[in-house]
């Protein structure tokens, strides 16, 4: 079954509205999943997961504040603000105890949603995110931010003469292998653009990316959330990194050092995936979809 094109809802939040994409379920009684994207992504990054769900659940994916269709929702930004916005989406849809998924930065947001709004999330699926580590000794905060945000900030400052030029820019990304290129991936990337040719730019607000990126690295509330979850969670880690390098964001040793509570968080690996393909590729998205559909374990 091929997923239908999502409908777009507008959800009021303080300072504006969020654009929220919704892929319906084949059965009106099927569960609804709330899915939260990464730092410079948008709701269409969940399109391949919607395809793999094949109507077995409804999937709701907002463009987070300061991105794509939610670009005009005013600041202040920050992970807690996104978590509160996500709770507003659940309120708008009348959902309690929902399955909430997050990829990369969205995983920190999902964990914060569960902690800040107990009962709103019944189960979490955290995709290559949500676990923070202290900076290496001697690393300045500004240097760490530059290393993490430098490539993204460079793209936000660029102008592209055409949509084809933007497409070719992304085709050079080492993590986006040829087998990932589908119409869904292209639609996701193109949703990021704003303006008209020959002055197309990323829709991401630079202030939002800077604020959110700093908090992923340094915010104590965000770092603590995964250790204080009031609901069960699965952390799916990609095998490879953001640039398809052999070292992923997480590995067994790093996660052991993080001290995750196995009673709260189950860690699974997604072999053969990198930080992007774990969500955007068919194999990774199939794994994510399966986790979204799992029934919660019975209470002990």
Tab-separated table of C-alpha atoms in Angstrom:
chain	number	residue	atom	x	y	z
A	1	UNK	CA	0.000	0.000	0.000
A	2	UNK	CA	1.293	3.447	-0.877
A	3	UNK	CA	0.712	6.139	1.724
A	4	UNK	CA	-1.665	8.892	0.714
A	5	UNK	CA	-0.457	12.452	0.494
A	6	UNK	CA	-0.755	14.062	3.901
A	7	UNK	CA	-3.331	16.690	4.669
A	8	UNK	CA	-2.044	19.881	6.301
A	9	UNK	CA	-3.613	21.242	9.465
A	10	UNK	CA	-2.974	24.535	11.216
A	11	UNK	CA	-2.637	24.348	14.985
A	12	UNK	CA	-2.566	27.558	17.061
A	13	UNK	CA	0.342	27.951	19.465
A	14	UNK	CA	1.641	30.992	21.373
A	15	UNK	CA	3.075	33.391	18.808
A	16	UNK	CA	1.446	31.909	15.709
A	17	UNK	CA	0.484	28.576	14.179
A	18	UNK	CA	2.165	25.285	13.426
A	19	UNK	CA	1.757	23.523	10.108
A	20	UNK	CA	0.956	19.898	10.944
A	21	UNK	CA	0.996	17.107	8.364
A	22	UNK	CA	-1.350	14.162	8.865
A	23	UNK	CA	-1.269	10.835	7.055
A	24	UNK	CA	-4.599	9.117	7.850
A	25	UNK	CA	-5.034	5.514	8.919
A	26	UNK	CA	-7.016	3.062	6.833
A	27	UNK	CA	-9.138	2.271	9.910
A	28	UNK	CA	-10.563	5.314	11.724
A	29	UNK	CA	-10.085	3.423	14.993
A	30	UNK	CA	-6.350	2.940	14.475
A	31	UNK	CA	-3.909	4.710	16.809
A	32	UNK	CA	-2.344	8.082	16.045
A	33	UNK	CA	1.398	8.653	16.321
A	34	UNK	CA	2.949	12.086	16.875
A	35	UNK	CA	6.314	12.368	15.103
A	36	UNK	CA	8.891	15.126	15.693
A	37	UNK	CA	11.663	15.964	13.227
A	38	UNK	CA	15.307	17.003	13.489
A	39	UNK	CA	16.949	20.399	13.804
A	40	UNK	CA	16.809	21.598	10.178
A	41	UNK	CA	14.193	19.135	8.922
A	42	UNK	CA	10.403	19.364	8.520
A	43	UNK	CA	7.374	17.123	8.919
A	44	UNK	CA	7.829	15.452	5.538
A	45	UNK	CA	10.972	13.754	6.865
A	46	UNK	CA	8.488	11.182	8.219
A	47	UNK	CA	7.080	10.403	4.761
A	48	UNK	CA	8.931	7.103	4.364
A	49	UNK	CA	7.766	5.989	7.812
A	50	UNK	CA	4.183	6.825	6.770
A	51	UNK	CA	4.731	4.679	3.673
A	52	UNK	CA	5.921	1.769	5.808
A	53	UNK	CA	3.014	2.167	8.242
A	54	UNK	CA	0.726	1.563	5.241
A	55	UNK	CA	-2.340	2.968	6.967
A	56	UNK	CA	-2.018	0.837	10.118
A	57	UNK	CA	-1.743	4.014	12.192
A	58	UNK	CA	-2.323	7.697	11.544
A	59	UNK	CA	0.892	9.701	11.560
A	60	UNK	CA	0.925	13.362	12.598
A	61	UNK	CA	4.138	15.329	12.014
A	62	UNK	CA	4.359	19.071	12.689
A	63	UNK	CA	6.837	21.427	11.134
A	64	UNK	CA	8.463	22.607	14.343
A	65	UNK	CA	8.509	26.298	15.188
A	66	UNK	CA	10.863	28.221	12.884
A	67	UNK	CA	10.856	25.643	10.053
A	68	UNK	CA	9.015	25.174	6.740
A	69	UNK	CA	5.263	25.797	7.174
A	70	UNK	CA	5.811	26.917	10.785
A	71	UNK	CA	8.570	29.391	9.957
A	72	UNK	CA	6.421	32.377	10.928
A	73	UNK	CA	5.622	31.091	14.431
A	74	UNK	CA	7.572	33.549	16.546
A	75	UNK	CA	10.312	32.813	19.039
A	76	UNK	CA	11.541	32.336	21.658
A	77	UNK	CA	12.705	28.929	20.504
A	78	UNK	CA	14.250	26.069	22.440
A	79	UNK	CA	13.572	22.403	23.109
A	80	UNK	CA	11.129	23.015	25.951
A	81	UNK	CA	9.167	25.386	23.718
A	82	UNK	CA	8.951	22.673	21.050
A	83	UNK	CA	7.805	20.178	23.687
A	84	UNK	CA	5.040	22.545	24.778
A	85	UNK	CA	4.078	23.056	21.120
A	86	UNK	CA	3.892	19.272	20.696
A	87	UNK	CA	1.559	19.103	23.697
A	88	UNK	CA	-0.598	21.756	21.997
A	89	UNK	CA	-0.810	19.525	18.913
A	90	UNK	CA	-1.958	16.624	21.099
A	91	UNK	CA	-4.534	18.935	22.724
A	92	UNK	CA	-5.786	20.041	19.309
A	93	UNK	CA	-6.232	16.411	18.251
A	94	UNK	CA	-7.699	15.322	21.589
A	95	UNK	CA	-4.988	12.731	22.206
A	96	UNK	CA	-3.774	11.369	25.541
A	97	UNK	CA	-1.279	8.592	26.103
A	98	UNK	CA	-0.099	8.798	22.502
A	99	UNK	CA	2.870	7.078	20.934
A	100	UNK	CA	5.387	9.881	20.344
A	101	UNK	CA	8.411	9.505	18.087
A	102	UNK	CA	11.350	11.826	17.579
A	103	UNK	CA	14.353	11.767	15.287
A	104	UNK	CA	17.628	13.484	16.217
A	105	UNK	CA	16.697	16.785	17.907
A	106	UNK	CA	13.089	15.626	17.832
A	107	UNK	CA	14.026	12.789	20.185
A	108	UNK	CA	15.087	15.318	22.852
A	109	UNK	CA	11.799	17.139	22.266
A	110	UNK	CA	9.829	13.902	22.631
A	111	UNK	CA	11.567	13.097	25.929
A	112	UNK	CA	10.909	16.608	27.215
A	113	UNK	CA	7.258	16.344	26.189
A	114	UNK	CA	6.899	13.185	28.277
A	115	UNK	CA	8.547	14.801	31.318
A	116	UNK	CA	6.930	18.243	31.091
A	117	UNK	CA	3.447	16.930	30.272
A	118	UNK	CA	3.000	13.627	32.129
A	119	UNK	CA	0.330	11.381	30.664
A	120	UNK	CA	0.348	12.961	27.223
A	121	UNK	CA	2.877	10.448	25.881
A	122	UNK	CA	2.175	6.792	26.594
A	123	UNK	CA	5.255	5.437	24.853
A	124	UNK	CA	8.289	6.943	23.096
A	125	UNK	CA	10.293	5.862	20.057
A	126	UNK	CA	13.565	7.824	20.082
A	127	UNK	CA	15.480	7.607	16.813
A	128	UNK	CA	19.204	8.394	17.119
A	129	UNK	CA	18.755	11.119	19.686
A	130	UNK	CA	17.730	12.135	23.235
A	131	UNK	CA	20.945	11.047	25.038
A	132	UNK	CA	23.389	13.849	25.851
A	133	UNK	CA	27.042	13.593	26.791
A	134	UNK	CA	29.309	16.089	28.563
A	135	UNK	CA	31.741	17.940	26.339
A	136	UNK	CA	35.253	16.465	26.241
A	137	UNK	CA	37.632	18.111	28.716
A	138	UNK	CA	39.096	21.301	27.333
A	139	UNK	CA	36.404	21.721	24.640
A	140	UNK	CA	34.967	25.234	24.550
A	141	UNK	CA	31.206	25.501	24.155
A	142	UNK	CA	31.535	27.749	21.113
A	143	UNK	CA	33.859	25.248	19.426
A	144	UNK	CA	31.445	22.391	20.041
A	145	UNK	CA	28.579	24.440	18.647
A	146	UNK	CA	30.583	25.377	15.571
A	147	UNK	CA	31.454	21.728	14.935
A	148	UNK	CA	27.832	20.612	15.205
A	149	UNK	CA	26.042	23.570	13.615
A	150	UNK	CA	28.669	24.780	11.152
A	151	UNK	CA	27.466	22.830	8.083
A	152	UNK	CA	23.815	23.547	8.823
A	153	UNK	CA	24.385	27.255	9.382
A	154	UNK	CA	26.356	27.473	6.147
A	155	UNK	CA	23.389	26.041	4.220
A	156	UNK	CA	20.969	28.467	5.880
A	157	UNK	CA	23.013	31.395	4.567
A	158	UNK	CA	23.094	30.100	0.971
A	159	UNK	CA	20.871	31.130	-1.941
A	160	UNK	CA	19.986	28.612	-4.639
A	161	UNK	CA	19.079	29.661	-8.204
A	162	UNK	CA	16.623	26.792	-8.730
A	163	UNK	CA	15.028	23.778	-7.105
A	164	UNK	CA	17.278	21.574	-9.204
A	165	UNK	CA	20.311	23.336	-7.729
A	166	UNK	CA	19.057	22.608	-4.232
A	167	UNK	CA	18.464	19.006	-5.188
A	168	UNK	CA	22.019	18.705	-6.490
A	169	UNK	CA	23.357	20.292	-3.304
A	170	UNK	CA	21.790	17.490	-1.282
A	171	UNK	CA	22.865	14.796	-3.729
A	172	UNK	CA	26.438	15.536	-2.691
A	173	UNK	CA	25.686	14.763	0.969
A	174	UNK	CA	27.704	11.660	1.919
A	175	UNK	CA	24.902	10.160	4.015
A	176	UNK	CA	22.231	10.344	1.300
A	177	UNK	CA	23.099	7.374	-0.875
A	178	UNK	CA	21.532	6.929	-4.304
A	179	UNK	CA	19.158	4.238	-3.047
A	180	UNK	CA	17.502	6.783	-0.739
A	181	UNK	CA	16.391	9.042	-3.591
A	182	UNK	CA	12.640	8.687	-3.933
A	183	UNK	CA	9.845	11.129	-4.650
A	184	UNK	CA	9.196	11.226	-0.891
A	185	UNK	CA	12.779	12.238	-0.124
A	186	UNK	CA	12.677	14.891	-2.824
A	187	UNK	CA	9.377	16.302	-1.506
A	188	UNK	CA	10.841	16.487	1.992
A	189	UNK	CA	13.924	18.395	0.811
A	190	UNK	CA	11.935	20.732	-1.411
A	191	UNK	CA	9.547	21.604	1.438
A	192	UNK	CA	12.477	23.323	3.119
A	193	UNK	CA	12.761	25.989	0.424
A	194	UNK	CA	11.228	29.432	0.563
A	195	UNK	CA	11.356	32.362	-1.854
A	196	UNK	CA	11.365	32.367	-5.643
A	197	UNK	CA	13.987	31.530	-8.258
A	198	UNK	CA	16.765	32.620	-8.473
A	199	UNK	CA	16.734	33.421	-4.725
A	200	UNK	CA	15.604	30.236	-2.990
A	201	UNK	CA	16.697	29.752	0.603
A	202	UNK	CA	16.163	27.333	3.455
A	203	UNK	CA	13.063	28.146	5.448
A	204	UNK	CA	14.811	27.405	8.756
A	205	UNK	CA	15.118	30.446	11.003
A	206	UNK	CA	18.783	30.830	11.969
A	207	UNK	CA	17.923	31.902	15.509
A	208	UNK	CA	15.839	28.754	15.964
A	209	UNK	CA	18.649	26.487	14.776
A	210	UNK	CA	21.249	28.216	16.956
A	211	UNK	CA	19.073	28.145	20.061
A	212	UNK	CA	17.935	24.561	19.599
A	213	UNK	CA	21.409	23.314	18.713
A	214	UNK	CA	22.939	24.884	21.804
A	215	UNK	CA	20.315	23.221	23.978
A	216	UNK	CA	20.857	19.789	22.423
A	217	UNK	CA	24.494	20.104	23.500
A	218	UNK	CA	24.256	22.043	26.729
A	219	UNK	CA	20.772	22.287	28.245
A	220	UNK	CA	20.491	20.470	31.578
A	221	UNK	CA	16.716	19.988	31.437
A	222	UNK	CA	16.974	18.451	27.976
A	223	UNK	CA	19.870	16.184	29.018
A	224	UNK	CA	18.015	14.977	32.119
A	225	UNK	CA	14.734	14.145	30.391
A	226	UNK	CA	15.670	10.689	29.062
A	227	UNK	CA	16.726	9.703	32.609
A	228	UNK	CA	13.382	10.745	34.128
A	229	UNK	CA	10.824	9.401	31.678
A	230	UNK	CA	7.395	8.604	33.142
A	231	UNK	CA	6.651	6.190	30.269
A	232	UNK	CA	8.507	3.392	28.462
A	233	UNK	CA	10.797	4.260	25.565
A	234	UNK	CA	12.802	2.575	22.841
A	235	UNK	CA	16.018	4.178	21.603
A	236	UNK	CA	16.861	3.072	18.065
A	237	UNK	CA	20.461	3.910	17.273
A	238	UNK	CA	21.889	4.174	13.765
A	239	UNK	CA	25.058	2.226	13.091
A	240	UNK	CA	26.825	5.082	11.274
A	241	UNK	CA	27.115	8.839	11.759
A	242	UNK	CA	25.770	12.084	10.327
A	243	UNK	CA	28.219	11.980	7.418
A	244	UNK	CA	27.974	8.185	7.035
A	245	UNK	CA	31.206	7.769	8.986
A	246	UNK	CA	31.683	4.397	10.731
A	247	UNK	CA	31.307	5.919	14.211
A	248	UNK	CA	27.658	6.624	14.902
A	249	UNK	CA	26.321	9.165	17.361
A	250	UNK	CA	25.813	6.296	19.782
A	251	UNK	CA	27.344	2.899	20.335
A	252	UNK	CA	27.061	0.327	23.097
A	253	UNK	CA	29.990	1.758	25.079
A	254	UNK	CA	28.774	5.353	24.888
A	255	UNK	CA	25.261	4.399	25.922
A	256	UNK	CA	26.571	2.275	28.788
A	257	UNK	CA	28.552	5.298	29.990
A	258	UNK	CA	25.407	7.442	29.792
A	259	UNK	CA	23.795	5.321	32.502
A	260	UNK	CA	20.400	4.809	30.898
A	261	UNK	CA	17.881	3.024	33.083
A	262	UNK	CA	16.967	-0.214	31.247
A	263	UNK	CA	13.618	-0.179	33.022
A	264	UNK	CA	12.835	3.069	31.207
A	265	UNK	CA	14.718	2.823	27.911
A	266	UNK	CA	15.253	-0.214	25.695
A	267	UNK	CA	18.170	0.272	23.279
A	268	UNK	CA	18.080	-1.321	19.821
A	269	UNK	CA	20.500	-1.033	16.906
A	270	UNK	CA	19.572	-0.448	13.261
A	271	UNK	CA	22.375	-2.169	11.330
A	272	UNK	CA	23.406	-0.703	7.994
A	273	UNK	CA	21.885	2.706	8.671
A	274	UNK	CA	23.326	6.161	9.230
A	275	UNK	CA	21.826	9.096	11.088
A	276	UNK	CA	19.680	10.007	8.059
A	277	UNK	CA	18.896	6.682	6.431
A	278	UNK	CA	17.546	5.280	9.697
A	279	UNK	CA	14.533	7.525	9.053
A	280	UNK	CA	14.635	8.377	5.341
A	281	UNK	CA	15.516	4.962	3.906
A	282	UNK	CA	13.026	2.140	3.418
A	283	UNK	CA	14.842	-0.343	5.674
A	284	UNK	CA	15.299	2.109	8.545
A	285	UNK	CA	11.769	3.473	8.213
A	286	UNK	CA	10.386	-0.082	8.236
A	287	UNK	CA	12.118	-0.680	11.558
A	288	UNK	CA	10.788	2.604	12.958
A	289	UNK	CA	7.263	1.805	11.765
A	290	UNK	CA	7.405	-1.594	13.428
A	291	UNK	CA	8.397	0.001	16.719
A	292	UNK	CA	5.554	2.512	16.441
A	293	UNK	CA	3.047	-0.301	16.023
A	294	UNK	CA	4.286	-2.463	18.891
A	295	UNK	CA	1.819	-2.977	21.678
A	296	UNK	CA	3.079	-1.666	25.015
A	297	UNK	CA	4.364	-4.260	27.416
A	298	UNK	CA	1.898	-5.169	30.204
A	299	UNK	CA	2.503	-3.537	33.548
A	300	UNK	CA	4.517	-5.640	35.980
